[in-house]
Tab-separated table of C-alpha atoms in Angstrom:
chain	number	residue	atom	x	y	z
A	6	UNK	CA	78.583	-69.713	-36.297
A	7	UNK	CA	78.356	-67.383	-39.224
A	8	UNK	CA	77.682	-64.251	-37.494
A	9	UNK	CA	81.307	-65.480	-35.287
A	10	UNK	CA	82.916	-65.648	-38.477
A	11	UNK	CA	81.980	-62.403	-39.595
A	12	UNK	CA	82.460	-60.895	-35.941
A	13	UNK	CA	86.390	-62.367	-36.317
A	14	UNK	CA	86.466	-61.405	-40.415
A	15	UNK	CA	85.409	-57.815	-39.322
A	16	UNK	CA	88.150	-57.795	-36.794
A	17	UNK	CA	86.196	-56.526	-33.702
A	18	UNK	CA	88.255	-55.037	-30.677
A	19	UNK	CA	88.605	-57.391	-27.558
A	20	UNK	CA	86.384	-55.181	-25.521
A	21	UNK	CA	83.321	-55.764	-28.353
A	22	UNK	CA	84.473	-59.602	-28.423
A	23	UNK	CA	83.961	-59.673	-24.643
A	24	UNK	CA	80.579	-57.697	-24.286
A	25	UNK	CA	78.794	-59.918	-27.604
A	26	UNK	CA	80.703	-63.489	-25.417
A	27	UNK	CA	78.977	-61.914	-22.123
A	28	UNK	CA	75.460	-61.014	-24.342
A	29	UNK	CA	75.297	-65.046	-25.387
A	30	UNK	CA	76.288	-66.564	-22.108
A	31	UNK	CA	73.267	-64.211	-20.716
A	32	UNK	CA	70.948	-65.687	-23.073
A	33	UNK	CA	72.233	-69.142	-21.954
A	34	UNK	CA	72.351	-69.092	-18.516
A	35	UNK	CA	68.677	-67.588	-18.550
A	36	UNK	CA	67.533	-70.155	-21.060
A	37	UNK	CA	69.492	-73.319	-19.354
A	38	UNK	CA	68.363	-71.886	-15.755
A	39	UNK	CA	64.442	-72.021	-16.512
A	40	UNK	CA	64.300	-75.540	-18.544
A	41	UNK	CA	65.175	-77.477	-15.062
A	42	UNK	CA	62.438	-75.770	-12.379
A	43	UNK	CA	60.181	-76.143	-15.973
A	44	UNK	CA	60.381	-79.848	-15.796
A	45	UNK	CA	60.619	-79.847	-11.910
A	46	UNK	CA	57.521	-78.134	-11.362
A	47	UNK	CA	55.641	-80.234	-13.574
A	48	UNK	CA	57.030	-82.936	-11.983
A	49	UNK	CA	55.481	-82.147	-8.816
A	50	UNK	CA	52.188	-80.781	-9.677
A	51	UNK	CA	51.882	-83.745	-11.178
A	52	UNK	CA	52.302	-85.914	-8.417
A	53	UNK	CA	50.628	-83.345	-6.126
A	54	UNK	CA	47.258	-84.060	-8.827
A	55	UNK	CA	48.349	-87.632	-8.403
A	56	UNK	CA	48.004	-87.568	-4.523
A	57	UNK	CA	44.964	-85.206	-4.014
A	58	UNK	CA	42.897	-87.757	-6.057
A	59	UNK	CA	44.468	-90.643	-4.263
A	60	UNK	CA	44.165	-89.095	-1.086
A	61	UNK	CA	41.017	-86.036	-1.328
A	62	UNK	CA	41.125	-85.759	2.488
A	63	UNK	CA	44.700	-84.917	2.272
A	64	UNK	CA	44.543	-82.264	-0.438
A	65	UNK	CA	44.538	-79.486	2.039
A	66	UNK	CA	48.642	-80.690	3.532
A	67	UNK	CA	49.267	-81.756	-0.230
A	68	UNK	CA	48.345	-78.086	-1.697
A	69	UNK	CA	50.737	-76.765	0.822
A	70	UNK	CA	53.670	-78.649	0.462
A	71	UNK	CA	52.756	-77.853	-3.166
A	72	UNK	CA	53.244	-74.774	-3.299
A	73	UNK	CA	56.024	-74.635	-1.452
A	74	UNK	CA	57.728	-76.838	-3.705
A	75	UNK	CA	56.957	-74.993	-6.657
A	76	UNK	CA	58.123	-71.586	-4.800
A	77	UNK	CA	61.534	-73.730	-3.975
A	78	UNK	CA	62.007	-75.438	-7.539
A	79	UNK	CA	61.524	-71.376	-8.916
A	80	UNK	CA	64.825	-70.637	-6.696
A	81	UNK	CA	67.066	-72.226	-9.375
A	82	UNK	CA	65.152	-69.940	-12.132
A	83	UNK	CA	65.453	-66.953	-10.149
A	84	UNK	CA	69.205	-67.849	-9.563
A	85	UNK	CA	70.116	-68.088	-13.492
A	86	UNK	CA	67.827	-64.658	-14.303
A	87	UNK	CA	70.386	-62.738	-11.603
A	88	UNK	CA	73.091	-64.021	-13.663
A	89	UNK	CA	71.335	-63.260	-16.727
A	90	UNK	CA	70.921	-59.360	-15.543
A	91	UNK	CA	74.415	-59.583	-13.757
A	92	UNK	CA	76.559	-60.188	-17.599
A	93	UNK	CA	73.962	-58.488	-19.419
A	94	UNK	CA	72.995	-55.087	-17.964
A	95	UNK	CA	75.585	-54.764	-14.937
B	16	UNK	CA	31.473	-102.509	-12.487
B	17	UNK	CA	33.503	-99.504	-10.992
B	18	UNK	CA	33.513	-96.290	-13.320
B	19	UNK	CA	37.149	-95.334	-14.006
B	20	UNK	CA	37.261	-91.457	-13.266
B	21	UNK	CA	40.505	-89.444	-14.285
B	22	UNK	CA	42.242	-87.855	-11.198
B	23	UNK	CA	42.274	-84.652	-13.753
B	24	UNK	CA	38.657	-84.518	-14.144
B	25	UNK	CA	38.493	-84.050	-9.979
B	26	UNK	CA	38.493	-80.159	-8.260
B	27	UNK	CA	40.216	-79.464	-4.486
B	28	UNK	CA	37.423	-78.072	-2.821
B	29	UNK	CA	38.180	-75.922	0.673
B	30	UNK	CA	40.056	-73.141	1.933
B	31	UNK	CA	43.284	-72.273	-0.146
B	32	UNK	CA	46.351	-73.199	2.130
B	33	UNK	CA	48.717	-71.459	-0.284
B	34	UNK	CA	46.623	-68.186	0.017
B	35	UNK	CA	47.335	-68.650	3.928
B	36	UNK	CA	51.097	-69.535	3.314
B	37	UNK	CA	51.903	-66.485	0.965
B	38	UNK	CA	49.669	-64.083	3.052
B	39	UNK	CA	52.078	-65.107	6.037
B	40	UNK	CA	55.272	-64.742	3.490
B	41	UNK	CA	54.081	-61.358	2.159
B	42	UNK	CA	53.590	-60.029	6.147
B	43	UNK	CA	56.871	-61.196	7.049
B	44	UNK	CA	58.311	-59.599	3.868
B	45	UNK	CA	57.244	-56.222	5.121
B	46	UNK	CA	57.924	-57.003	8.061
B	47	UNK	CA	61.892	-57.555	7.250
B	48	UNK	CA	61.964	-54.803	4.286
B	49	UNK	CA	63.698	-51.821	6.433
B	50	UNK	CA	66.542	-54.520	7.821
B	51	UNK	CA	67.143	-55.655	4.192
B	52	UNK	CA	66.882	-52.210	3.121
B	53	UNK	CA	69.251	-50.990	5.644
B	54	UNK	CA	71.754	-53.907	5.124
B	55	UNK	CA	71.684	-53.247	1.369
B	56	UNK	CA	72.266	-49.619	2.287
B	57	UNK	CA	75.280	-50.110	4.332
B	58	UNK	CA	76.889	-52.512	1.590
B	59	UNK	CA	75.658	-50.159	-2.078
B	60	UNK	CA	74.639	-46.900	-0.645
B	61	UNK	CA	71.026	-45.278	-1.229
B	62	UNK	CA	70.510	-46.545	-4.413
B	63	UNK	CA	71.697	-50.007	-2.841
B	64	UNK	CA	68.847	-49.863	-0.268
B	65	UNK	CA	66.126	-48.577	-3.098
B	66	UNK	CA	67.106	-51.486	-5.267
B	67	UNK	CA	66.709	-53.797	-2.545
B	68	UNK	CA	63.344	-52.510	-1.736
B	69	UNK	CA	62.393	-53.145	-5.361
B	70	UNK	CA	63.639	-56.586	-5.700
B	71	UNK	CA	61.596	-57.533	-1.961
B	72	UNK	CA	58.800	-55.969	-3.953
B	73	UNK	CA	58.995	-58.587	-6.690
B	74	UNK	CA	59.443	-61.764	-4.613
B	75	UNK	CA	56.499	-60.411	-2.589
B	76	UNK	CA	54.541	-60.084	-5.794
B	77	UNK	CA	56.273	-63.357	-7.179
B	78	UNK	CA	54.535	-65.526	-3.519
B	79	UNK	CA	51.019	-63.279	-4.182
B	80	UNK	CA	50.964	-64.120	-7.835
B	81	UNK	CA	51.456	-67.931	-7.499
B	82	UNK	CA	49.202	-68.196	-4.548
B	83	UNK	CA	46.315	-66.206	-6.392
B	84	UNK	CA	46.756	-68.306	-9.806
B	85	UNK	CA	46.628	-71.685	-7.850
B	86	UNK	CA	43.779	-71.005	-5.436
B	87	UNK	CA	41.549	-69.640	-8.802
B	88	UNK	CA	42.616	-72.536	-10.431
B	89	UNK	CA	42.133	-75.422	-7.943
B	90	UNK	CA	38.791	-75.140	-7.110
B	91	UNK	CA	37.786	-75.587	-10.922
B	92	UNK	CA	39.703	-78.956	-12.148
B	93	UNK	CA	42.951	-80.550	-11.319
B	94	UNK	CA	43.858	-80.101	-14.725
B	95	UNK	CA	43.338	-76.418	-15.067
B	96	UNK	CA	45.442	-76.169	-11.392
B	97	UNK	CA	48.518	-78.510	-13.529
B	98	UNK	CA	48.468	-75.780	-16.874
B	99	UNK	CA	47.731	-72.859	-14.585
B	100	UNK	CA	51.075	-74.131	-12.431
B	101	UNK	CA	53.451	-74.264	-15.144
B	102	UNK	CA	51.774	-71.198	-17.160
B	103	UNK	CA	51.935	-68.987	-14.338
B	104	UNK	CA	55.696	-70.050	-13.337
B	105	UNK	CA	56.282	-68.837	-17.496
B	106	UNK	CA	54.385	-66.044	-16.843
B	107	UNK	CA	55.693	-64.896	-13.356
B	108	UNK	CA	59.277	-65.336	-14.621
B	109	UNK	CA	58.411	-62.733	-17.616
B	110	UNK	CA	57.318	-60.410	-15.462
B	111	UNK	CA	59.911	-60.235	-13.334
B	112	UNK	CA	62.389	-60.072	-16.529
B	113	UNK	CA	60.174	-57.204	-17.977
B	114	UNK	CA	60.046	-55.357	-14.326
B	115	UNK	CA	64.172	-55.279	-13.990
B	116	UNK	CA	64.104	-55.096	-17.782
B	117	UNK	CA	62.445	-51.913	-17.691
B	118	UNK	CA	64.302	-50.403	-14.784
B	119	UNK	CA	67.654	-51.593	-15.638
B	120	UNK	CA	69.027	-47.858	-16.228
B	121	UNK	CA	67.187	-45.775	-13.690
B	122	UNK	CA	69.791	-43.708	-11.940
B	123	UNK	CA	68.459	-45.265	-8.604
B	124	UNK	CA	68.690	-48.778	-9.403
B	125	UNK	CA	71.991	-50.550	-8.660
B	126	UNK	CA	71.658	-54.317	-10.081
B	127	UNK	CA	73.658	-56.415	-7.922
B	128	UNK	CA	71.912	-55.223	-5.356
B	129	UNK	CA	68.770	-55.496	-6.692
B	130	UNK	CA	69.948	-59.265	-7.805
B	131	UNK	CA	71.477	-60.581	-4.537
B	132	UNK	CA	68.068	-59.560	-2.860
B	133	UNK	CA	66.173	-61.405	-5.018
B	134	UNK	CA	67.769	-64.615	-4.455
B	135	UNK	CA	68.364	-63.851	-0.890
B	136	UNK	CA	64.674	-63.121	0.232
B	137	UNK	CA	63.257	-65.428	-1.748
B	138	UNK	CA	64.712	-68.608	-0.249
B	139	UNK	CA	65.212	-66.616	2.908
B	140	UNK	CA	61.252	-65.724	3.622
B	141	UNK	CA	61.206	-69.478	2.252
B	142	UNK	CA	62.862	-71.298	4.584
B	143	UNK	CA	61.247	-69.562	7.247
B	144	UNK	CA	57.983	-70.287	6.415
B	145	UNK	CA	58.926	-73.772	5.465
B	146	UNK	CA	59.952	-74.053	9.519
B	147	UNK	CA	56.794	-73.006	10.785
B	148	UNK	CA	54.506	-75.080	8.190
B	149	UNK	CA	56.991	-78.051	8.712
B	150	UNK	CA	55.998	-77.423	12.671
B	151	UNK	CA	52.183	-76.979	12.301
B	152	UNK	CA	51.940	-80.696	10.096
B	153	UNK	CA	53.835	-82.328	12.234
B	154	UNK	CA	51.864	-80.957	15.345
B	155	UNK	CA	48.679	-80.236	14.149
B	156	UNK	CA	47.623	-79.853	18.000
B	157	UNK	CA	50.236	-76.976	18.678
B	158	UNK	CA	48.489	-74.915	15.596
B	159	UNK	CA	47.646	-71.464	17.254
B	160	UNK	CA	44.366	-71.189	14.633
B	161	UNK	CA	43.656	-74.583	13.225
B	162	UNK	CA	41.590	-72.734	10.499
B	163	UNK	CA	44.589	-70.812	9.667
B	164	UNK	CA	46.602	-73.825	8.742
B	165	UNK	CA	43.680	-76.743	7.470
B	166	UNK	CA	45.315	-80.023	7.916
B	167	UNK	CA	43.029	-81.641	4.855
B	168	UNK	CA	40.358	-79.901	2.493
B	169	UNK	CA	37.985	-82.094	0.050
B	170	UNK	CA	38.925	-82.587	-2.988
B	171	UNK	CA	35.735	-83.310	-5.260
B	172	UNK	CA	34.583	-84.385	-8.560
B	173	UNK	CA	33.014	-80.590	-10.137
């Protein structure tokens, strides 16, 4: 909030307003995007671990459907890091 | 008196499906690269059609990564296979920043481009492969190599 203040005190032109608003809704949008596939994919390798040991005969299908789980749950990550390129560097 | 064994302390012991599954996403990846490169050519230009041959080159390494951390990891402990699952998704996703990161202002690279085809062959090779795994579980019988596509695989205490 202090480095705002100082931003507005040191009167910076729109365009510089714009590009530091785009810089932090980068960082956000990365850092939101990867906390939801983080907790999703432990989720499910969890109860992946939780059905191989239930079911060891199974852990062949289970490994599959595993992984691609964990390749769908990334999706959502890769989909905030696009925006996080797209405002930052585009 | 039954010995209580933690499901971590087990190892999945077998042939590595997900090796299989990303082997079959990374040939199908190469084998759709010139129409995505051509399609992102006709909508950015050249540099359009280089970037999306870059960002097909990530997901590609994105599927071969995951598939290669997982199928080191599994056959050790369960418990290795959780950390190495949510390590390598930290990992992966830090290597793709660094690749664009580094790349960002080669003349060559156009980024929307380069982001669109992420997300777009991603979930595209995806779903594709999701249709024909979704086919060969629910008709085992139908599987054209049934070694290919291992219906079960031990899992074992190490």
């Amino acid at each position: 909030m202090e480095a705002i203040a100082r931003l507005v005190a040191a009167e910076a032109t729109p365009a510089e307003l714009k590009n530091n608003a785009a810089a932090a809704s980068a960082g956000y949008a990365y850092g939101l995007a990867a906390i939801g596939p983080g907790i999703g994919i432990g989720y499910l390798v969890g109860k992946s671990v939780e059905a191989m040991a239930r079911q060891p005969e199974a852990a062949g299908m289970v490994r599959t459907t595993m992984f691609l789980g964990i390749a769908f749950t990334e999706a959502l990550a890769l989909i905030g890091f696009v925006v996080f390129i797209l405002l930052k560097f585009a | 008196m039954t010995e209580h064994l933690s499901p971590l302390a087990m190892a999945s012991q077998g042939l590595a499906p997900e090796v299989t599954v990303s082997k079959d996403i990374i040939r199908r990846g190469i084998i759709i690269a010139p129409v995505v490169m051509v399609i992102a050519g006709v909508i950015w230009g050249l540099t359009g059609a280089w970037s999306a041959g870059l960002g097909l080159a990530v997901v590609l390494m994105n599927f071969g990564l995951a598939a290669a951390l997982i199928s080191w990891a599994a056959p050790i402990s369960l418990a290795l296979m959780m950390g190495v699952s949510l390590f390598g998704y930290l990992l992966r996703l830090g290597l793709i920043s660094v690749s664009v990161y580094l790349v960002r202002d080669v003349s060559w690279v156009s980024l929307p481009a380069l982001g669109i085809t992420i997300i777009v062959t991603h979930l595209g090779l995806l779903f594709w492969e999701m249709r024909f795994i979704a086919a060969s579980l629910a008709f085992p019988g139908l599987r054209p190599n049934a070694q290919e596509y291992p219906s079960s695989s031990a899992a074992e205490t190490p």
